[in-house]
PDB file of C-alpha atoms in Angstrom:
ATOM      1  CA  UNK A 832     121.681  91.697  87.835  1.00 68.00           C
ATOM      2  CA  UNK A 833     120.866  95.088  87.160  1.00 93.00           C
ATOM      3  CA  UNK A 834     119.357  96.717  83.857  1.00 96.00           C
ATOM      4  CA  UNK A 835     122.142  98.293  81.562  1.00 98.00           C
ATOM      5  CA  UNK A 836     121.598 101.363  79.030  1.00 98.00           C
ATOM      6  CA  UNK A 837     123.277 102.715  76.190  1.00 98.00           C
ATOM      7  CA  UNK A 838     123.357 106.170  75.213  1.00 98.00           C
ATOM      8  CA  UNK A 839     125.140 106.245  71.945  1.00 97.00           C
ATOM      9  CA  UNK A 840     125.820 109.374  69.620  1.00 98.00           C
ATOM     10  CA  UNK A 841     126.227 108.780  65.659  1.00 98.00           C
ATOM     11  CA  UNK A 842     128.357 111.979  64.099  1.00 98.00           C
ATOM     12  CA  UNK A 843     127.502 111.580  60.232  1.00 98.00           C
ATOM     13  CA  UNK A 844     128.944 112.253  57.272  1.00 98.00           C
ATOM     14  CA  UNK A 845     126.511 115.564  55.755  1.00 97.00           C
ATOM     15  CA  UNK A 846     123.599 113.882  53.955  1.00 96.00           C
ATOM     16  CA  UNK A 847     123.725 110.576  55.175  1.00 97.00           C
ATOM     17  CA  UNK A 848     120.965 110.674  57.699  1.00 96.00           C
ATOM     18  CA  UNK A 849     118.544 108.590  55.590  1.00 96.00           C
ATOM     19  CA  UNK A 850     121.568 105.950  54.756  1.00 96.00           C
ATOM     20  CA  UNK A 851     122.140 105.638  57.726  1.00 96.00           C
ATOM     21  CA  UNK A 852     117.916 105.245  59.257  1.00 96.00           C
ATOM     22  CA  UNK A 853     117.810 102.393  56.383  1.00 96.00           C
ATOM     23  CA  UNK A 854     121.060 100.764  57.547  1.00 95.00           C
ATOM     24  CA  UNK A 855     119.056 100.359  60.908  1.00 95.00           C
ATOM     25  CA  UNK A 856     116.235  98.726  59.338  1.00 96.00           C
ATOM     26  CA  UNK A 857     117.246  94.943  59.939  1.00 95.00           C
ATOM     27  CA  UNK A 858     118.136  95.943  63.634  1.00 94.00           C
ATOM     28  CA  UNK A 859     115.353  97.318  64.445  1.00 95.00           C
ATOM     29  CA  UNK A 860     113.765  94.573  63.588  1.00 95.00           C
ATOM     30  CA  UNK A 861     115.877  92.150  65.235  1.00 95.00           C
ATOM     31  CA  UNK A 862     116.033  93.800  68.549  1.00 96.00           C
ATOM     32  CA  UNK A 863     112.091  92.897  68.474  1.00 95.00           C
ATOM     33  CA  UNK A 864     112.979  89.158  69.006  1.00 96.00           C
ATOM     34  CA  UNK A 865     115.955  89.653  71.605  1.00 96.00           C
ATOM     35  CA  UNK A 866     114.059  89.080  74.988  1.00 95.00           C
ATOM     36  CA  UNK A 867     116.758  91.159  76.813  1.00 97.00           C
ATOM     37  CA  UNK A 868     116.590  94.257  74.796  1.00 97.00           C
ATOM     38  CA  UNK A 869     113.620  96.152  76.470  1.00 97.00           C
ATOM     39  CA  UNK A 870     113.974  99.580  74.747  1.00 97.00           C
ATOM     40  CA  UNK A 871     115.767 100.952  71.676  1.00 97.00           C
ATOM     41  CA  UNK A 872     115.611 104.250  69.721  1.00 97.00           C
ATOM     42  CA  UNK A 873     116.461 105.134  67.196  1.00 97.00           C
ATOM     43  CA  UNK A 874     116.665 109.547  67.370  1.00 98.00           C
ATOM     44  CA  UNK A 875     117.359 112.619  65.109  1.00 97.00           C
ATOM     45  CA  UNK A 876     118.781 115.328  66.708  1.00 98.00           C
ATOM     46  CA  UNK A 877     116.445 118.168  66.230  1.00 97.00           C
ATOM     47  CA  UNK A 878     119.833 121.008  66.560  1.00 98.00           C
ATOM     48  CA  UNK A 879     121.844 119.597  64.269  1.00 97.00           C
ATOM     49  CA  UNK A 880     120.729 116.789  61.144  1.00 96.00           C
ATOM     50  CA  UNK A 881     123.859 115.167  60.710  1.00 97.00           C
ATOM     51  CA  UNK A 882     123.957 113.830  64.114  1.00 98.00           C
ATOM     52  CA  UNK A 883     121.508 110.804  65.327  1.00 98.00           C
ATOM     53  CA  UNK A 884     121.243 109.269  68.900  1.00 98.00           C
ATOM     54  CA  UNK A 885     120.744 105.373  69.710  1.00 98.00           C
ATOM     55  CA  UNK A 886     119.195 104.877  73.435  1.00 98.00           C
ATOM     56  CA  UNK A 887     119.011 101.107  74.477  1.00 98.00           C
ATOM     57  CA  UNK A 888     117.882  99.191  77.539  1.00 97.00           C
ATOM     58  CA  UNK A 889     118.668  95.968  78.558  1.00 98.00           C
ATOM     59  CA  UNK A 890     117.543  93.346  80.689  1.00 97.00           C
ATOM     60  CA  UNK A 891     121.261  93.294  82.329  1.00 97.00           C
ATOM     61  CA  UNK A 892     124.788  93.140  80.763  1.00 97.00           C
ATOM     62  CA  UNK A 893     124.500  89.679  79.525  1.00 97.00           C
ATOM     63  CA  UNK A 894     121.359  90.686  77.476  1.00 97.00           C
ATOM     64  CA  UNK A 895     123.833  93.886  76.176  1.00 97.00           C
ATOM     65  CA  UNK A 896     126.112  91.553  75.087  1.00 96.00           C
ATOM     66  CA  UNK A 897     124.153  89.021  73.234  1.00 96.00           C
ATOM     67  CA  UNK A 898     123.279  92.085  71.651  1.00 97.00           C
ATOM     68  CA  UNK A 899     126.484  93.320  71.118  1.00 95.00           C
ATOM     69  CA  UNK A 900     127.678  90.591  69.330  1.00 95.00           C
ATOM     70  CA  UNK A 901     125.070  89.816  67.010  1.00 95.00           C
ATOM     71  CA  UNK A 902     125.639  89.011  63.030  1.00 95.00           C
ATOM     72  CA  UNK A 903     122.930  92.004  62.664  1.00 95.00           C
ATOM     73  CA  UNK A 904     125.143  94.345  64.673  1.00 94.00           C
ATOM     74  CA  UNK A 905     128.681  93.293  62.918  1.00 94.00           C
ATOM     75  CA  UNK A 906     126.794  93.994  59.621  1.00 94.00           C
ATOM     76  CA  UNK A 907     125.504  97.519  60.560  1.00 95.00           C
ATOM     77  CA  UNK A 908     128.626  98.118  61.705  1.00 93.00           C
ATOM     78  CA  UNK A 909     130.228  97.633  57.985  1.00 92.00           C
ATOM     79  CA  UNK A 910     127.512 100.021  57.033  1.00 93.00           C
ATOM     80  CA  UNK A 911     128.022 102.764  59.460  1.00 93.00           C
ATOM     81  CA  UNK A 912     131.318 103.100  59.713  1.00 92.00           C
ATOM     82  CA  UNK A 913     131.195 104.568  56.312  1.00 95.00           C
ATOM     83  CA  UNK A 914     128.513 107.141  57.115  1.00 97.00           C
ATOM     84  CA  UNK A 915     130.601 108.590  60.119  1.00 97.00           C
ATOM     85  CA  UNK A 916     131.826 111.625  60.121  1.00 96.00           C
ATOM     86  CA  UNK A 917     134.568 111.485  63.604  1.00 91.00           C
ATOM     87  CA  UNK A 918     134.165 108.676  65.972  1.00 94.00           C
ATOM     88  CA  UNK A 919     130.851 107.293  67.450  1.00 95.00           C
ATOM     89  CA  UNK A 920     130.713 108.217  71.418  1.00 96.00           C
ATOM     90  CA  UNK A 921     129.148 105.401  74.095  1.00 96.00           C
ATOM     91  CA  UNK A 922     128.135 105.792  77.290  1.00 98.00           C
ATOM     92  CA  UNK A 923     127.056 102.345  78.954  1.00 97.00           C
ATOM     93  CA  UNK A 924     125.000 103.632  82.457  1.00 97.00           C
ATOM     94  CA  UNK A 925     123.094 101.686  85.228  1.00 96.00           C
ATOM     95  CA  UNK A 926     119.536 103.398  85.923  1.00 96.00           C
ATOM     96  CA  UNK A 927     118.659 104.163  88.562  1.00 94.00           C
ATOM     97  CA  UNK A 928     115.017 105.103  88.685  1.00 93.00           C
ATOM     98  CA  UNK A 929     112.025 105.948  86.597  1.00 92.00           C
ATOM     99  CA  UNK A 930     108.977 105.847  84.739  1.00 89.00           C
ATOM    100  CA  UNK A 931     109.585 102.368  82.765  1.00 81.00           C
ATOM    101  CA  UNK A 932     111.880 100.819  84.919  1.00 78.00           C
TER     102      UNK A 932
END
C-alpha cells in the first residue's frame, strides 16, 4: 500500500487560535502511540492568525483510517467545530517523493 497525507486547513473563529492548540493537546499525544501515523503538525499560518494548518502522514489508508475514527478524533471534533469560522478544507494526497519518505 502506499503512504497517504493529509493537508487540512482550520478557518477559526477570531481569537480562538489558543482554544483551538489546547483542543489538540490529547491528539497530539495520541497520534504518538498510533504506529501508522508517521508525521503530524500541527501549524499557524504566519499571513493570517485565525487560520491553522494540520499536515499528516500515514503509513497507508488503513493507518488514516484507524486514525480517522478514533474516540480522540470524534472528541476534538465536538471541540472544533465550535471554533470554526466556514468549513474546514481536506485534501487527502499520495506522495510521491522526498526527503522523509
Amino acid at each position: 500500500m502506499s503512504k497517504v497525507s493529509v493537508i487540512a486547513k482550520l478557518p477559526l473563529k477570531p481569537g480562538t487560535r489558543d482554544e483551538l492548540v489546547d483542543a489538540f493537546e490529547p491528539m497530539l499525544e495520541k497520534v504518538n502511540q498510533e504506529a501508522g501515523t508517521e508525521i503530524y503538525i500541527l501549524c499557524s499560518d504566519q499571513a493570517d492568525e485565525n487560520l491553522v494548518w494540520v499536515y499528516e502522514l500515514y503509513s497507508d489508508s488503513d493507518a488514516m483510517g484507524a486514525h480517522s475514527s478514533s474516540e480522540t478524533m470524534a472528541s476534538l471534533l465536538g471541540v472544533v467545530g465550535g471554533l470554526l469560522e466556514g468549513e474546514p478544507g481536506f485534501h487527502i494526497l499520495t506522495p510521491i517523493a522526498g526527503k522523509g519518505l
